[in-house]
mmCIF file of C-alpha atoms and ligand atoms in Angstrom:
data_model
loop_
_atom_site.group_PDB
_atom_site.id
_atom_site.type_symbol
_atom_site.label_atom_id
_atom_site.label_comp_id
_atom_site.label_asym_id
_atom_site.label_seq_id
_atom_site.Cartn_x
_atom_site.Cartn_y
_atom_site.Cartn_z
ATOM 1 C CA MET A 25 119.020 80.944 85.341
ATOM 2 C CA GLN A 26 118.961 82.830 88.673
ATOM 3 C CA THR A 27 115.222 83.669 89.996
ATOM 4 C CA LEU A 28 114.600 86.704 91.474
ATOM 5 C CA ALA A 29 114.530 84.961 94.879
ATOM 6 C CA ASP A 30 117.889 83.656 94.202
ATOM 7 C CA ILE A 31 119.497 87.111 93.531
ATOM 8 C CA LYS A 32 117.549 88.396 96.754
ATOM 9 C CA GLN A 33 119.157 85.860 99.063
ATOM 10 C CA GLU A 34 122.402 86.538 97.755
ATOM 11 C CA ILE A 35 121.608 90.314 98.741
ATOM 12 C CA SER A 36 120.534 89.239 102.130
ATOM 13 C CA LEU A 37 123.768 87.138 102.344
ATOM 14 C CA LEU A 38 125.872 90.167 101.095
ATOM 15 C CA ILE A 39 124.005 92.654 103.536
ATOM 16 C CA ASP A 40 124.968 90.610 106.538
ATOM 17 C CA TYR A 41 128.812 91.422 105.889
ATOM 18 C CA ALA A 42 128.375 94.858 104.149
ATOM 19 C CA ALA A 43 126.129 96.776 106.480
ATOM 20 C CA PRO A 44 126.511 97.985 109.660
ATOM 21 C CA ALA A 45 124.735 96.086 112.106
ATOM 22 C CA GLU A 46 122.270 98.317 113.155
ATOM 23 C CA LYS A 47 121.509 99.133 109.477
ATOM 24 C CA ARG A 48 121.036 95.488 108.135
ATOM 25 C CA GLN A 49 116.855 95.247 109.067
ATOM 26 C CA GLU A 50 116.445 98.722 107.326
ATOM 27 C CA ALA A 51 118.744 97.573 104.434
ATOM 28 C CA MET A 52 116.726 94.256 103.859
ATOM 29 C CA ARG A 53 113.352 96.026 103.830
ATOM 30 C CA LEU A 54 114.216 98.096 101.164
ATOM 31 C CA VAL A 55 115.780 95.129 98.901
ATOM 32 C CA GLU A 56 112.041 93.585 99.961
ATOM 33 C CA GLN A 57 110.172 96.779 98.740
ATOM 34 C CA TYR A 58 111.765 96.035 95.262
ATOM 35 C CA GLU A 59 112.191 92.630 94.999
ATOM 36 C CA THR A 60 110.140 91.871 91.863
ATOM 37 C CA ASP A 61 112.700 94.395 90.230
ATOM 38 C CA LEU A 62 115.315 93.309 88.427
ATOM 39 C CA ILE A 63 117.250 96.688 87.902
ATOM 40 C CA ALA A 64 116.782 97.615 91.702
ATOM 41 C CA LEU A 65 118.154 94.434 92.858
ATOM 42 C CA ARG A 66 121.338 94.490 90.577
ATOM 43 C CA LEU A 67 121.904 97.913 92.044
ATOM 44 C CA PHE A 68 121.856 96.548 95.722
ATOM 45 C CA HIS A 69 123.713 93.270 94.393
ATOM 46 C CA HIS A 70 126.941 95.513 93.045
ATOM 47 C CA PHE A 71 126.896 97.800 96.020
ATOM 48 C CA TYR A 72 126.840 95.442 98.388
ATOM 49 C CA SER A 73 129.005 93.544 97.043
ATOM 50 C CA PHE A 74 132.133 96.266 96.149
ATOM 51 C CA LEU A 75 130.628 98.758 98.626
ATOM 52 C CA PRO A 76 131.900 102.295 97.153
ATOM 53 C CA GLU A 77 133.965 103.475 100.275
ATOM 54 C CA ALA A 78 135.282 99.959 100.720
ATOM 55 C CA GLN A 79 133.695 100.559 104.433
ATOM 56 C CA GLU A 80 130.322 98.854 105.942
ATOM 57 C CA ASP A 81 127.476 101.419 104.625
ATOM 58 C CA ALA A 82 123.358 100.600 103.504
ATOM 59 C CA ILE A 83 121.403 101.829 100.955
ATOM 60 C CA SER A 84 118.057 103.685 102.527
ATOM 61 C CA ILE A 85 116.711 105.491 99.312
ATOM 62 C CA LEU A 86 116.822 104.606 95.512
ATOM 63 C CA ARG A 87 115.848 107.383 93.342
ATOM 64 C CA LEU A 88 115.409 107.674 89.522
ATOM 65 C CA MET A 89 117.339 110.088 87.367
ATOM 66 C CA ALA A 90 116.687 109.130 83.677
ATOM 67 C CA ARG A 91 115.665 105.919 82.100
ATOM 68 C CA ARG A 92 116.267 104.921 78.311
ATOM 69 C CA GLN A 93 115.682 101.652 76.780
ATOM 70 C CA GLY A 94 115.799 99.553 79.580
ATOM 71 C CA THR A 95 118.845 101.426 80.610
ATOM 72 C CA PHE A 96 118.089 103.324 84.338
ATOM 73 C CA LEU A 97 120.340 106.158 85.818
ATOM 74 C CA LEU A 98 119.670 105.736 89.966
ATOM 75 C CA CYS A 99 121.000 107.527 92.765
ATOM 76 C CA ALA A 100 121.440 105.389 95.747
ATOM 77 C CA THR A 101 121.395 106.989 98.842
ATOM 78 C CA THR A 102 123.543 105.985 102.350
ATOM 79 C CA ALA A 103 124.408 107.487 105.786
ATOM 80 C CA ILE A 104 127.784 108.204 103.749
ATOM 81 C CA ASP A 105 126.718 109.665 100.386
ATOM 82 C CA ASP A 106 125.065 109.761 97.359
ATOM 83 C CA TYR A 107 126.227 107.545 94.325
ATOM 84 C CA LEU A 108 125.257 107.119 90.814
ATOM 85 C CA TYR A 109 124.476 103.584 89.167
ATOM 86 C CA LEU A 110 123.796 102.369 85.278
ATOM 87 C CA ALA A 111 121.267 99.374 85.952
ATOM 88 C CA THR A 112 119.948 97.201 83.129
ATOM 89 C CA SER A 113 118.068 93.869 83.750
ATOM 90 C CA GLU A 114 121.224 91.913 83.325
ATOM 91 C CA GLN A 115 123.455 94.172 85.415
ATOM 92 C CA ALA A 116 124.665 97.142 87.090
ATOM 93 C CA ALA A 117 127.518 99.425 86.849
ATOM 94 C CA PHE A 118 129.132 102.146 89.628
ATOM 95 C CA VAL A 119 128.985 105.550 87.898
ATOM 96 C CA GLY A 120 130.683 107.172 91.199
ATOM 97 C CA PRO A 121 129.308 109.807 93.946
ATOM 98 C CA LEU A 122 126.798 112.043 92.747
ATOM 99 C CA ALA A 123 128.873 115.167 93.641
ATOM 100 C CA ALA A 124 131.550 114.048 91.085
ATOM 101 C CA GLY A 125 128.474 114.765 88.746
ATOM 102 C CA LEU A 126 128.354 112.906 85.595
ATOM 103 C CA GLU A 127 131.351 113.476 82.631
ATOM 104 C CA ASP A 128 131.148 110.639 80.529
ATOM 105 C CA THR A 129 129.683 112.057 76.788
ATOM 106 C CA GLU A 130 128.511 108.942 75.917
ATOM 107 C CA VAL A 131 125.975 108.312 78.973
ATOM 108 C CA LEU A 132 125.182 112.032 78.919
ATOM 109 C CA ASN A 133 123.995 111.577 75.002
ATOM 110 C CA PHE A 134 122.332 108.560 75.699
ATOM 111 C CA PHE A 135 120.005 110.180 78.266
ATOM 112 C CA GLY A 136 119.424 113.678 76.610
ATOM 113 C CA ILE A 137 121.528 115.037 78.889
ATOM 114 C CA ALA A 138 123.176 118.110 77.211
ATOM 115 C CA SER A 139 126.156 118.681 79.174
ATOM 116 C CA PRO A 140 127.849 117.819 82.753
ATOM 117 C CA MET A 141 126.661 121.302 83.652
ATOM 118 C CA ASP A 142 122.868 120.449 82.703
ATOM 119 C CA PHE A 143 123.055 117.218 84.851
ATOM 120 C CA HIS A 144 124.577 119.005 87.759
ATOM 121 C CA GLN A 145 121.379 121.772 87.420
ATOM 122 C CA ARG A 146 118.907 118.914 86.716
ATOM 123 C CA PHE A 147 120.066 116.309 89.178
ATOM 124 C CA SER A 148 121.945 117.896 92.367
ATOM 125 C CA ASP A 149 118.825 118.476 94.146
ATOM 126 C CA LEU A 150 118.049 115.304 94.855
ATOM 127 C CA ASP A 151 114.650 116.202 96.678
ATOM 128 C CA HIS A 152 113.153 116.728 93.500
ATOM 129 C CA LEU A 153 113.996 113.423 92.001
ATOM 130 C CA THR A 154 111.531 111.247 91.911
ATOM 131 C CA VAL A 155 111.770 107.744 94.138
ATOM 132 C CA HIS A 156 112.612 104.798 91.869
ATOM 133 C CA VAL A 157 109.395 102.483 91.404
ATOM 134 C CA PRO A 158 109.968 98.978 91.329
ATOM 135 C CA ALA A 159 109.583 98.335 87.373
ATOM 136 C CA PRO A 160 107.023 95.238 87.157
ATOM 137 C CA LEU A 161 104.612 98.177 89.171
ATOM 138 C CA ASP A 162 105.335 100.980 86.335
ATOM 139 C CA ASP A 163 102.837 99.934 83.985
ATOM 140 C CA ARG A 164 104.325 101.899 81.127
ATOM 141 C CA LEU A 165 107.411 99.744 80.935
ATOM 142 C CA CYS A 166 107.378 96.403 79.541
ATOM 143 C CA PRO A 167 107.303 93.936 82.079
ATOM 144 C CA ILE A 168 110.561 91.661 80.237
ATOM 145 C CA CYS A 169 112.556 93.892 78.860
ATOM 146 C CA LEU A 170 111.809 97.160 80.399
ATOM 147 C CA VAL A 171 111.418 99.492 77.786
ATOM 148 C CA ALA A 172 109.385 102.463 78.252
ATOM 149 C CA ASP A 173 105.715 102.910 76.273
ATOM 150 C CA GLY A 174 106.885 104.128 72.624
ATOM 151 C CA GLU A 175 110.429 102.334 72.501
ATOM 152 C CA TYR A 176 111.862 99.548 70.836
ATOM 153 C CA HIS A 177 112.366 96.338 73.025
ATOM 154 C CA THR A 178 115.511 94.869 73.192
ATOM 155 C CA LEU A 179 115.867 92.287 70.570
ATOM 156 C CA GLY A 180 114.894 88.607 71.800
ATOM 157 C CA CYS A 181 112.036 90.273 74.608
ATOM 158 C CA PRO A 182 109.051 87.781 74.321
ATOM 159 C CA VAL A 183 106.739 90.797 74.697
ATOM 160 C CA GLU A 184 107.348 92.031 70.476
ATOM 161 C CA VAL A 185 104.874 91.480 68.546
ATOM 162 C CA CYS A 186 105.770 90.682 64.828
ATOM 163 C CA PRO A 187 104.808 93.134 61.998
ATOM 164 C CA TRP A 188 103.882 90.382 59.863
ATOM 165 C CA CYS A 189 101.712 88.037 61.667
ATOM 166 C CA GLY A 190 101.100 90.176 64.367
ATOM 167 C CA GLY A 191 102.002 87.178 66.624
ATOM 168 C CA GLN A 192 105.101 86.718 69.398
ATOM 169 C CA LEU A 193 108.279 87.662 67.117
ATOM 170 C CA ILE A 194 110.209 85.284 69.074
ATOM 171 C CA SER A 195 107.926 82.309 68.449
ATOM 172 C CA CYS A 196 106.354 82.913 65.162
ATOM 173 C CA GLN A 197 107.250 81.511 61.904
ATOM 174 C CA CYS A 198 107.852 84.585 59.910
ATOM 175 C CA ARG A 199 111.550 84.358 60.655
ATOM 176 C CA PHE A 200 111.674 81.141 58.469
ATOM 177 C CA THR A 201 109.180 82.376 55.865
ATOM 178 C CA GLN A 202 110.953 85.570 55.597
ATOM 179 C CA LEU A 203 114.278 84.205 54.735
ATOM 180 C CA GLY A 204 113.245 81.337 53.172
ATOM 181 C CA ARG A 205 114.885 78.731 55.369
ATOM 182 C CA ALA A 206 114.441 75.873 57.653
ATOM 183 C CA SER A 207 116.297 77.263 60.282
ATOM 184 C CA LEU A 208 118.386 80.196 61.062
ATOM 185 C CA SER A 209 121.259 78.880 62.260
ATOM 186 C CA THR A 210 124.586 81.454 61.687
ATOM 187 C CA GLU A 211 124.766 85.066 63.130
ATOM 188 C CA GLY A 212 124.344 86.003 59.592
ATOM 189 C CA HIS A 213 121.191 84.045 59.024
ATOM 190 C CA ILE A 214 120.229 86.473 62.012
ATOM 191 C CA ASN A 215 121.507 89.300 60.855
ATOM 192 C CA ALA A 216 119.574 88.869 57.781
ATOM 193 C CA PHE A 217 116.253 88.891 59.920
ATOM 194 C CA VAL A 218 117.009 91.889 61.439
ATOM 195 C CA GLU A 219 117.895 93.585 58.543
ATOM 196 C CA ARG A 220 114.410 92.532 57.280
ATOM 197 C CA LEU A 221 112.652 93.229 60.226
ATOM 198 C CA GLU A 222 113.832 96.438 60.123
ATOM 199 C CA GLU A 223 112.882 97.363 56.196
ATOM 200 C CA LYS A 224 109.146 95.915 57.556
ATOM 201 C CA GLY A 225 109.634 98.620 60.319
ATOM 202 C CA ARG A 226 109.561 96.960 64.451
ATOM 203 C CA LEU A 227 106.280 97.502 66.410
ATOM 204 C CA PRO A 228 107.877 99.325 69.536
ATOM 205 C CA PHE A 229 106.275 98.838 72.834
ATOM 206 C CA ASN A 230 102.864 99.758 73.236
ATOM 207 C CA ALA A 231 101.666 100.006 77.459
ATOM 208 C CA ASP A 232 98.285 99.861 76.784
ATOM 209 C CA GLU A 233 98.061 96.805 74.181
ATOM 210 C CA ASP A 234 100.861 94.883 74.457
ATOM 211 C CA ARG A 235 101.335 94.349 78.514
ATOM 212 C CA PRO A 236 100.919 91.001 79.906
ATOM 213 C CA SER A 237 101.532 90.529 83.819
ATOM 214 C CA TYR A 238 103.889 87.623 84.090
ATOM 215 C CA PRO A 239 105.011 86.724 87.894
ATOM 216 C CA ASP A 240 108.335 86.395 87.436
ATOM 217 C CA PRO A 241 110.632 88.177 84.626
ATOM 218 C CA THR A 242 113.424 85.684 84.527
ATOM 219 C CA GLU A 243 111.270 82.618 83.973
ATOM 220 C CA LEU A 244 111.319 84.166 80.485
ATOM 221 C CA MET A 245 114.630 85.187 79.994
ATOM 222 C CA GLY A 246 117.503 83.586 79.185
HETATM 223 ZN ZN1 ZN B 26 110.203 93.900 75.678
HETATM 224 ZN ZN1 ZN B 27 105.503 86.592 62.804
#
């Protein structure tokens, strides 16, 4: 399992090749601002690995356009252009230049954006968008799976509270008692448990009650 420091180290090496010499320091300073945020680190790693225009470039600002269920739609601004990315704590994907808009219906629907026109109206004026806050500093987000207050955790998130016993869902014994088995060894068993869990009603993330402060989310994942 890579730690945040490992990922940052890789980005630093990538920047040596990918950013113009006079921009490297500034690029690294931005990475340092986000060194506890897996979302931004995944984006930086993708950007400096693949460079959208296949020429040296450096990100100077990251803005948040939308987020839902731990998936973030971000805009990375460079001296060349503005680029859209989708990022989760596990990976980032390049969408395209901001000016090309967002056409993918599935992505638009996911974020509750009505149409490519609606996207254009809401997001083409970057000065009105908020700068992305490093996820661990945003106390409305689950520190591990990064869903927002009131959303369901990503299944397997260690912060999810068990609706039967009030303990930690990934470590309590309820999965065994609910299914009447000593172990859950097949995908079928796990699916059966998830079905039981959804019948009972999963507990969404409650930012006021459930938020522990972990120093490094990667230590609890995987
Ligand atoms: Zn969570
Ligand atoms: Zn339980």
